[in-house]
Coordinates of C-alpha atoms in Angstrom, one line a residue:
Chain A
X234 CA 90.4 88.9 115.3
X235 CA 89.7 88.8 119.3
X236 CA 87.8 92.0 119.9
X237 CA 86.0 91.6 116.1
X238 CA 82.3 91.2 116.5
X239 CA 81.3 88.1 115.2
X240 CA 77.8 87.8 112.8
X241 CA 76.6 85.2 111.7
X242 CA 74.3 85.2 108.6
X243 CA 73.2 82.4 107.1
X244 CA 71.7 83.4 103.5
X245 CA 69.2 81.0 102.1
X246 CA 69.0 81.7 98.2
X247 CA 67.0 81.3 95.0
X248 CA 69.3 78.7 92.6
X249 CA 69.3 81.7 90.2
X250 CA 71.0 84.4 92.4
X251 CA 73.7 81.7 93.3
X252 CA 75.1 81.3 89.9
X253 CA 76.3 84.7 89.7
X254 CA 77.6 85.1 93.2
X255 CA 79.4 81.7 92.7
X256 CA 80.8 82.2 89.6
X257 CA 82.4 85.8 91.0
X258 CA 83.9 83.7 93.7
X259 CA 85.5 81.0 91.7
X260 CA 86.4 82.4 88.5
X261 CA 88.9 79.5 88.7
X262 CA 87.4 76.5 89.6
X263 CA 83.8 76.4 89.1
X264 CA 81.6 73.9 89.6
X265 CA 80.7 72.4 86.3
X266 CA 77.0 73.7 84.9
X267 CA 76.5 76.2 87.4
X268 CA 78.6 79.2 86.7
X269 CA 76.1 81.8 84.7
X270 CA 76.0 85.3 85.7
X271 CA 72.5 86.5 86.4
X272 CA 71.2 88.8 88.9
X273 CA 72.8 91.5 90.4
X274 CA 72.3 93.6 93.7
X275 CA 70.6 96.8 94.4
X276 CA 71.1 97.1 98.0
X277 CA 74.2 96.8 99.9
X278 CA 73.8 93.9 102.4
X279 CA 73.6 95.0 105.7
X280 CA 71.1 97.5 105.0
X281 CA 68.0 95.3 104.9
X282 CA 69.3 92.1 106.2
X283 CA 68.1 90.6 109.6
X284 CA 71.3 89.8 111.2
X285 CA 72.1 88.0 114.2
X286 CA 75.2 89.6 115.8
X287 CA 76.4 87.7 118.5
X288 CA 79.7 88.5 119.9
X289 CA 81.7 85.9 120.3
X290 CA 80.1 83.5 117.8
X291 CA 77.5 80.5 119.3
X292 CA 76.3 77.5 117.9
X293 CA 73.5 77.1 115.0
X294 CA 73.9 80.3 112.7
X295 CA 70.0 81.7 112.0
X296 CA 68.2 81.5 108.9
X297 CA 67.3 85.0 106.9
X298 CA 66.5 85.5 103.2
X299 CA 69.0 87.4 101.2
X300 CA 69.4 87.0 97.6
X301 CA 71.9 89.8 97.1
X302 CA 74.6 87.3 96.0
X303 CA 77.0 89.6 94.3
X304 CA 78.3 91.0 97.9
X305 CA 80.7 88.3 97.8
X306 CA 82.3 89.6 95.1
X307 CA 85.4 91.3 97.0
X308 CA 87.3 87.6 97.1
X309 CA 88.2 87.4 94.1
X310 CA 87.9 91.1 92.4
X311 CA 87.7 91.0 88.9
X312 CA 89.4 93.4 86.5
X313 CA 86.3 95.4 86.3
X314 CA 85.1 95.9 89.8
X315 CA 86.4 99.0 91.2
X316 CA 88.7 98.4 94.0
X317 CA 88.1 101.1 96.1
X318 CA 84.3 101.3 96.7
X319 CA 83.6 99.3 99.1
X320 CA 81.0 95.9 98.4
X321 CA 79.6 95.3 101.8
X322 CA 78.5 98.3 104.2
X323 CA 79.5 97.9 107.1
X324 CA 80.5 99.9 110.4
X325 CA 84.2 100.9 111.2
X326 CA 85.0 97.9 112.7
X327 CA 85.9 94.1 111.4
X328 CA 84.2 90.9 111.4
X329 CA 84.0 87.6 110.5
X330 CA 80.4 86.4 108.3
X331 CA 79.5 83.1 107.6
X332 CA 77.5 82.8 104.8
X333 CA 75.7 79.8 103.6
X334 CA 74.6 79.5 99.6
X335 CA 72.6 77.6 97.6
X336 CA 73.4 76.6 94.0
X337 CA 72.7 74.1 91.1
X338 CA 74.7 71.3 90.5
X339 CA 73.9 69.1 87.5
X340 CA 73.0 65.9 89.8
X341 CA 70.9 68.8 92.0
X342 CA 71.1 71.4 94.2
X343 CA 74.2 71.6 96.4
X344 CA 75.4 74.4 99.7
X345 CA 78.8 75.8 100.2
X346 CA 79.7 78.2 103.2
X347 CA 82.0 80.7 103.5
X348 CA 83.7 82.5 106.2
X349 CA 84.9 86.0 105.4
X350 CA 86.7 88.4 107.5
X351 CA 85.7 91.9 106.6
X352 CA 87.6 95.0 108.1
X353 CA 86.2 98.2 108.9
X354 CA 86.3 99.4 105.0
X355 CA 84.5 96.5 104.0
X356 CA 87.2 95.0 102.4
X357 CA 87.5 91.4 102.8
X358 CA 90.7 90.3 104.3
X359 CA 90.2 86.8 104.8
X360 CA 88.1 83.8 103.6
X361 CA 87.3 80.3 104.1
X362 CA 85.1 77.7 102.0
X363 CA 83.5 75.8 104.4
X364 CA 82.7 72.2 102.4
X365 CA 79.0 71.5 102.9
X366 CA 78.3 69.1 99.9
X367 CA 77.0 65.9 100.4
X368 CA 77.4 64.1 97.2
X369 CA 80.9 63.0 96.4
X370 CA 82.0 64.9 92.8
X371 CA 80.5 68.2 94.9
X372 CA 82.4 67.7 97.9
X373 CA 85.5 66.9 95.6
X374 CA 84.9 70.5 93.9
X375 CA 83.9 72.3 97.0
X376 CA 87.5 71.0 98.3
X377 CA 89.3 71.8 95.0
X378 CA 87.9 75.4 95.3
X379 CA 88.9 75.6 98.9
X380 CA 92.5 74.7 98.4
X381 CA 92.9 77.2 95.2
X382 CA 91.0 80.2 96.0
X383 CA 92.8 83.7 97.0
X384 CA 92.1 86.6 99.2
X385 CA 92.9 90.0 98.4
X386 CA 95.8 91.2 100.8
X387 CA 96.7 94.8 101.5
X388 CA 99.7 94.5 103.8
X389 CA 100.8 96.4 107.0
X390 CA 103.5 98.7 107.5
X391 CA 106.6 96.3 109.5
X392 CA 107.0 99.4 111.5
X393 CA 103.4 98.8 112.8
X394 CA 104.1 95.3 114.1
X395 CA 105.3 94.9 117.3
X396 CA 107.4 92.1 119.0
X397 CA 108.7 90.3 115.6
X398 CA 111.1 88.2 115.9
X399 CA 112.1 88.1 112.2
X400 CA 110.7 89.2 108.9
X401 CA 110.7 86.3 106.2
X402 CA 111.5 87.8 102.9
X403 CA 113.6 87.5 99.9
X404 CA 114.9 91.0 99.2
X405 CA 118.1 92.2 100.5
X406 CA 116.4 94.8 102.6
X407 CA 114.8 91.7 104.7
X408 CA 118.6 91.0 105.6
X409 CA 119.5 94.4 106.9
X410 CA 116.0 94.4 109.1
X411 CA 116.7 91.1 110.3
X412 CA 120.1 92.1 111.0
X413 CA 119.4 95.6 112.5
X414 CA 116.4 93.5 114.4
X415 CA 118.9 91.5 116.0
X416 CA 121.4 93.9 117.0
X417 CA 118.8 96.0 118.5
X418 CA 117.5 93.2 120.7
X419 CA 120.9 92.3 121.5
X420 CA 120.9 95.9 123.1
X421 CA 118.2 95.3 125.1
Chain B
X181 CA 119.0 86.0 124.4
X182 CA 122.0 85.6 122.4
X183 CA 122.0 86.4 119.1
X184 CA 124.7 85.6 116.3
X185 CA 125.2 87.0 113.2
X186 CA 127.7 85.8 110.2
X187 CA 127.8 85.9 106.6
X188 CA 128.0 82.4 104.6
X189 CA 126.6 81.2 101.2
X190 CA 125.9 84.5 99.9
X191 CA 123.6 85.9 102.8
X192 CA 123.8 86.7 106.2
X193 CA 122.6 84.5 108.9
X194 CA 121.4 85.2 112.0
X195 CA 120.8 82.7 114.9
X196 CA 118.8 84.0 118.1
X197 CA 119.2 81.3 121.1
X198 CA 117.0 82.0 123.9
X199 CA 119.2 80.2 126.6
X200 CA 122.5 80.7 128.0
X201 CA 125.3 80.3 125.7
X202 CA 128.7 79.8 127.4
X203 CA 131.1 81.2 124.8
X204 CA 129.3 83.0 122.0
X205 CA 132.7 83.7 120.4
X206 CA 133.5 80.2 120.3
X207 CA 130.1 79.0 118.8
X208 CA 130.0 81.8 116.2
X209 CA 133.0 80.3 114.8
X210 CA 131.7 77.0 114.7
X211 CA 128.6 78.3 113.1
X212 CA 130.5 80.2 110.5
X213 CA 133.0 77.3 109.9
X214 CA 130.3 74.9 109.2
X215 CA 128.5 76.9 106.6
X216 CA 131.8 78.0 105.1
X217 CA 132.5 74.5 104.7
X218 CA 129.3 73.6 103.1
X219 CA 130.0 76.3 100.6
X220 CA 133.2 75.4 99.8
X221 CA 131.5 72.1 98.9
X222 CA 128.3 73.3 96.8
X223 CA 128.3 76.5 95.6
X224 CA 128.6 77.0 92.1
X225 CA 130.5 80.5 92.7
X226 CA 133.5 78.4 94.3
X227 CA 135.3 76.5 90.9
X228 CA 136.8 73.8 93.4
X229 CA 133.2 72.9 95.0
X230 CA 132.1 69.0 94.3
X231 CA 128.9 70.4 92.1
X232 CA 131.4 72.3 90.0
X233 CA 133.6 69.4 88.8
X234 CA 131.4 68.2 86.5
X235 CA 131.6 71.6 84.2
X236 CA 134.7 70.0 82.9
X237 CA 133.3 66.3 83.0
X238 CA 132.7 64.0 80.1
X239 CA 129.5 61.8 79.5
X240 CA 129.8 59.1 81.9
X241 CA 128.8 58.4 85.8
X242 CA 130.8 59.6 88.0
X243 CA 130.5 58.7 92.1
X244 CA 129.3 61.8 94.8
X245 CA 129.4 62.2 98.7
X246 CA 126.6 61.2 100.2
X247 CA 125.3 64.7 100.9
X248 CA 126.0 65.6 97.6
X249 CA 123.6 62.4 96.1
X250 CA 121.4 63.2 98.8
X251 CA 120.9 67.4 97.4
X252 CA 120.7 65.5 93.6
X253 CA 118.2 63.4 95.3
X254 CA 116.3 66.3 96.2
X255 CA 116.5 67.9 93.1
X256 CA 115.5 65.0 90.9
X257 CA 112.5 64.5 92.8
X258 CA 111.7 68.5 93.0
X259 CA 112.3 68.3 88.7
X260 CA 110.2 65.1 88.5
X261 CA 107.4 67.2 90.3
X262 CA 107.4 70.5 88.5
X263 CA 107.7 68.0 85.2
X264 CA 111.4 70.0 84.6
X265 CA 110.5 73.3 85.0
X266 CA 113.0 73.1 88.0
X267 CA 116.6 71.8 87.2
X268 CA 120.1 72.1 88.8
X269 CA 121.5 71.7 85.5
X270 CA 120.3 75.3 84.9
X271 CA 123.8 77.3 86.1
X272 CA 124.7 77.7 82.5
X273 CA 121.5 79.3 81.7
X274 CA 121.6 81.4 84.7
X275 CA 125.1 82.8 84.0
X276 CA 123.5 83.5 80.6
X277 CA 121.2 86.0 82.1
X278 CA 123.7 87.5 83.7
X279 CA 123.2 86.0 87.5
X280 CA 127.3 84.9 87.9
X281 CA 129.4 85.5 90.2
X282 CA 130.4 89.0 89.1
X283 CA 126.6 90.1 88.6
X284 CA 127.2 91.0 84.9
X285 CA 124.0 93.5 84.4
X286 CA 123.2 92.6 80.7
X287 CA 121.7 89.7 79.6
X288 CA 123.6 87.2 77.2
X289 CA 120.7 87.2 74.8
X290 CA 122.8 84.2 72.5
X291 CA 123.7 82.2 75.7
X292 CA 119.9 82.1 76.5
X293 CA 118.7 80.8 73.2
X294 CA 121.5 78.3 72.8
X295 CA 121.1 76.6 76.3
X296 CA 120.3 73.7 76.6
X297 CA 119.9 71.9 79.9
X298 CA 122.2 68.7 80.1
X299 CA 120.6 65.8 80.6
X300 CA 121.2 63.8 84.3
X301 CA 120.0 61.2 86.1
X302 CA 120.9 60.1 89.6
X303 CA 121.6 56.0 91.2
X304 CA 122.0 55.8 94.7
X305 CA 125.3 57.9 94.8
X306 CA 126.3 57.7 91.1
X307 CA 125.8 60.6 88.8
X308 CA 125.5 60.4 85.6
X309 CA 125.9 63.0 82.9
X310 CA 125.3 63.3 79.3
X311 CA 128.4 66.2 78.9
X312 CA 129.9 68.6 80.8
X313 CA 127.3 70.7 83.2
X314 CA 126.8 73.0 85.7
X315 CA 124.6 72.8 88.4
X316 CA 123.2 75.0 91.1
X317 CA 121.5 74.1 93.8
X318 CA 119.7 77.5 94.3
X319 CA 116.2 76.6 95.4
X320 CA 116.6 74.1 97.5
X321 CA 120.6 74.5 99.2
X322 CA 119.7 77.3 101.4
X323 CA 117.3 75.6 103.2
X324 CA 119.1 72.3 103.3
X325 CA 122.0 74.2 105.2
X326 CA 119.5 76.0 107.4
X327 CA 118.2 72.3 109.0
X328 CA 122.1 71.4 109.3
X329 CA 122.8 74.4 111.2
X330 CA 119.9 73.9 113.4
X331 CA 121.1 69.8 113.9
X332 CA 124.5 71.1 115.0
X333 CA 122.9 73.6 117.9
X334 CA 120.8 70.5 118.9
X335 CA 124.2 68.6 118.9
X336 CA 125.5 71.6 120.9
X337 CA 123.0 71.1 123.7
X338 CA 120.5 74.1 122.4
X339 CA 117.1 74.0 122.7
X340 CA 115.6 77.2 122.3
X341 CA 116.1 78.9 119.0
X342 CA 115.8 79.9 115.4
X343 CA 118.2 79.8 112.6
X344 CA 117.4 82.5 109.8
X345 CA 120.0 82.8 106.7
X346 CA 118.6 85.3 104.2
X347 CA 114.6 85.7 105.1
X348 CA 114.6 81.9 105.2
X349 CA 114.5 80.1 108.9
X350 CA 113.9 77.3 110.7
X351 CA 112.8 77.5 114.8
X352 CA 112.2 75.3 117.3
X353 CA 110.4 77.5 120.2
X354 CA 111.3 79.9 122.9
X355 CA 112.0 79.2 126.5
X356 CA 109.0 79.3 127.3
X357 CA 107.7 77.2 125.0
X358 CA 105.9 80.1 122.8
X359 CA 106.7 80.5 119.2
X360 CA 109.1 82.9 117.2
X361 CA 106.5 85.6 115.7
X362 CA 108.0 86.2 112.0
X363 CA 106.6 89.1 109.7
X364 CA 106.1 87.9 105.8
X365 CA 107.1 90.5 103.7
X366 CA 105.4 91.6 101.1
X367 CA 107.1 90.4 97.5
X368 CA 108.8 93.6 96.2
X369 CA 107.5 96.1 99.2
X370 CA 110.3 95.8 101.9
X371 CA 108.8 97.5 104.6
X372 CA 105.4 96.1 103.9
X373 CA 104.4 92.4 105.9
X374 CA 101.4 90.8 104.4
X375 CA 101.2 88.8 107.1
X376 CA 102.6 87.1 110.6
X377 CA 103.1 83.8 111.5
X378 CA 104.3 82.1 114.7
X379 CA 106.9 79.7 113.9
X380 CA 106.8 76.9 116.5
X381 CA 109.2 73.6 115.6
X382 CA 108.8 74.6 111.9
X383 CA 110.4 76.3 108.7
X384 CA 110.0 79.3 107.0
X385 CA 110.8 80.1 103.1
X386 CA 109.8 82.8 101.1
X387 CA 110.8 83.7 97.7
X388 CA 110.1 86.6 95.3
X389 CA 110.9 87.4 91.8
X390 CA 112.2 91.0 92.7
X391 CA 115.7 90.0 94.2
X392 CA 118.8 90.5 91.8
X393 CA 116.5 91.2 88.6
X394 CA 118.4 92.2 85.4
X395 CA 115.6 93.6 83.2
X396 CA 113.1 91.2 82.1
X397 CA 115.1 88.3 83.5
X398 CA 115.5 87.5 86.9
X399 CA 116.9 84.4 89.0
X400 CA 114.1 82.3 88.7
X401 CA 114.2 81.0 85.0
X402 CA 112.2 78.0 83.6
X403 CA 114.8 76.3 81.1
X404 CA 111.8 74.5 79.0
X405 CA 111.1 78.0 78.0
X406 CA 113.9 80.0 78.6
X407 CA 111.7 82.7 80.2
X408 CA 111.8 83.9 83.7
X409 CA 108.4 83.4 85.5
X410 CA 106.0 86.0 85.6
X411 CA 102.6 85.6 87.1
X412 CA 103.5 84.5 90.5
X413 CA 105.2 87.5 92.4
X414 CA 106.3 85.8 95.3
X415 CA 105.5 82.7 97.6
X416 CA 105.9 81.5 101.2
X417 CA 105.9 78.3 102.6
X418 CA 106.0 76.6 106.5
X419 CA 106.9 73.2 106.8
X420 CA 108.4 71.3 109.5
X421 CA 112.0 71.9 108.3
X422 CA 113.5 74.7 106.4
X423 CA 114.7 72.4 103.4
X424 CA 110.8 71.3 102.9
X425 CA 109.7 74.9 103.0
X426 CA 112.5 75.8 101.0
X427 CA 111.5 72.9 98.3
X428 CA 107.5 73.8 98.3
X429 CA 108.6 77.5 97.4
X430 CA 110.9 76.7 94.8
X431 CA 107.8 74.0 93.6
X432 CA 105.1 76.8 93.8
X433 CA 107.0 79.3 91.4
X434 CA 107.9 76.4 89.0
X435 CA 105.3 74.1 89.4
X436 CA 101.7 73.8 87.9
X437 CA 98.7 75.6 90.1
X438 CA 97.1 72.7 90.0
X439 CA 99.4 70.5 91.7
X440 CA 100.1 72.6 94.6
X441 CA 98.1 70.4 96.8
X442 CA 100.3 67.8 95.5
X443 CA 103.5 69.6 96.2
X444 CA 102.0 70.7 99.6
X445 CA 101.2 66.9 100.8
X446 CA 104.8 66.1 99.5
X447 CA 106.6 68.7 101.7
X448 CA 104.3 68.8 104.4
X449 CA 103.8 72.4 103.8
X450 CA 101.1 75.0 104.1
X451 CA 101.5 77.9 101.4
X452 CA 101.1 81.2 100.5
X453 CA 101.2 82.5 96.5
X454 CA 101.3 86.2 95.8
X455 CA 100.2 87.0 91.8
X456 CA 101.0 89.8 90.1
X457 CA 97.3 91.5 90.8
X458 CA 98.2 91.5 94.5
X459 CA 95.9 88.6 95.1
X460 CA 97.0 85.6 97.7
X461 CA 96.4 82.3 97.3
X462 CA 96.8 80.5 100.5
X463 CA 96.4 76.7 101.6
X464 CA 93.3 75.9 103.8
X465 CA 96.4 74.8 106.6
X466 CA 97.8 78.5 106.3
X467 CA 97.3 78.9 110.1
X468 CA 99.1 82.7 110.5
X469 CA 97.3 85.9 110.3
X470 CA 96.9 87.8 106.6
X471 CA 97.0 91.8 106.6

């Protein structure tokens, strides 16, 4: 990620909009009582959202407004979502994006942040949850969510990787590969 | 950089040492014999091994060697953490599904349906069994053995090395202090890497459900349901030792997802879980790059 653009994006959101977005992210562990699918987005995130582009990322993120929550959905693609279409319209460059969203908890409003790494095709390749809740129960839920959420991984050809010492894996091919690798290195 | 390769406990070993080795041939012989000795004591494929003696024993309590007791103690911990899904008393079931020394390809359905894991318990170095039982230390034995080879190299005065056996490994650092770069294979896609990690005084274990598969059966079997685990296609764990990482991957395959965090705590691990839908769940402390 060293040469990637860093985008800081804080999206203040209406509680209603959040429901849908957070639900999409937290299919497995949704905060109780908040996960209702509601609004959907009409426009790609990048087209109308004022964003601050700051390579490298600096201190306090800027506040903007954008209720287009479902842009976050590729983190946990549902079975209905077309996997091939880019969800976030971005130039052909990888980025790290920070998003903070607000949502309703039974005990009141809460906020949660997500740090997403997005590749040139707009596919989210990595994601982390930033726990921002202040109330104990909400913190617990966000931490649990942070521990358990998934990212889409496409993989990369082993042949494209350089300076590999070993391959960790369980297949017989791994054994063969490591054997070949160590023999080749011995010849260098 | 000296690299030594040999075969042991049914897999290929490769040990790379990033410093000068006086007598490579001698060291290779030492490592090979060390692993062969481990195999002769703990493999269920060797009829005279310590774990195989219980196949012919009646119900009762029997003394174990210190090392065997250590392995049983770890197996018991993992059995508890997975609520019985992991059980080394599964050897008879594994043979029933065709994973025996001769690698039969056809599962014997009657052996599967009639299988009941024999109850066993451990008290210090005393093993109590309910009747004749075949034990299998797959899922914890290899990681343990890798760590022992690591210790042996330390005793021999080496500092900078990586010990790898069949895709699991433990590493110190390279001589310049940098880590060992390891690609993690995408489960079932041997030419694709799902990520890259740098090992610095750490162990790595990777397990998938593709290896040695027999029809619908594969080598990871839940003795409670007598069925293979199907939802998860692969797991990886990084821990301070290869043994902890190995136990973690077994726990991930056979434990409940809600308890992954507890397992990670027990085995000081960071982990990845790849499910059949191609998603990767990673622990927050996973440091490596994913592709």
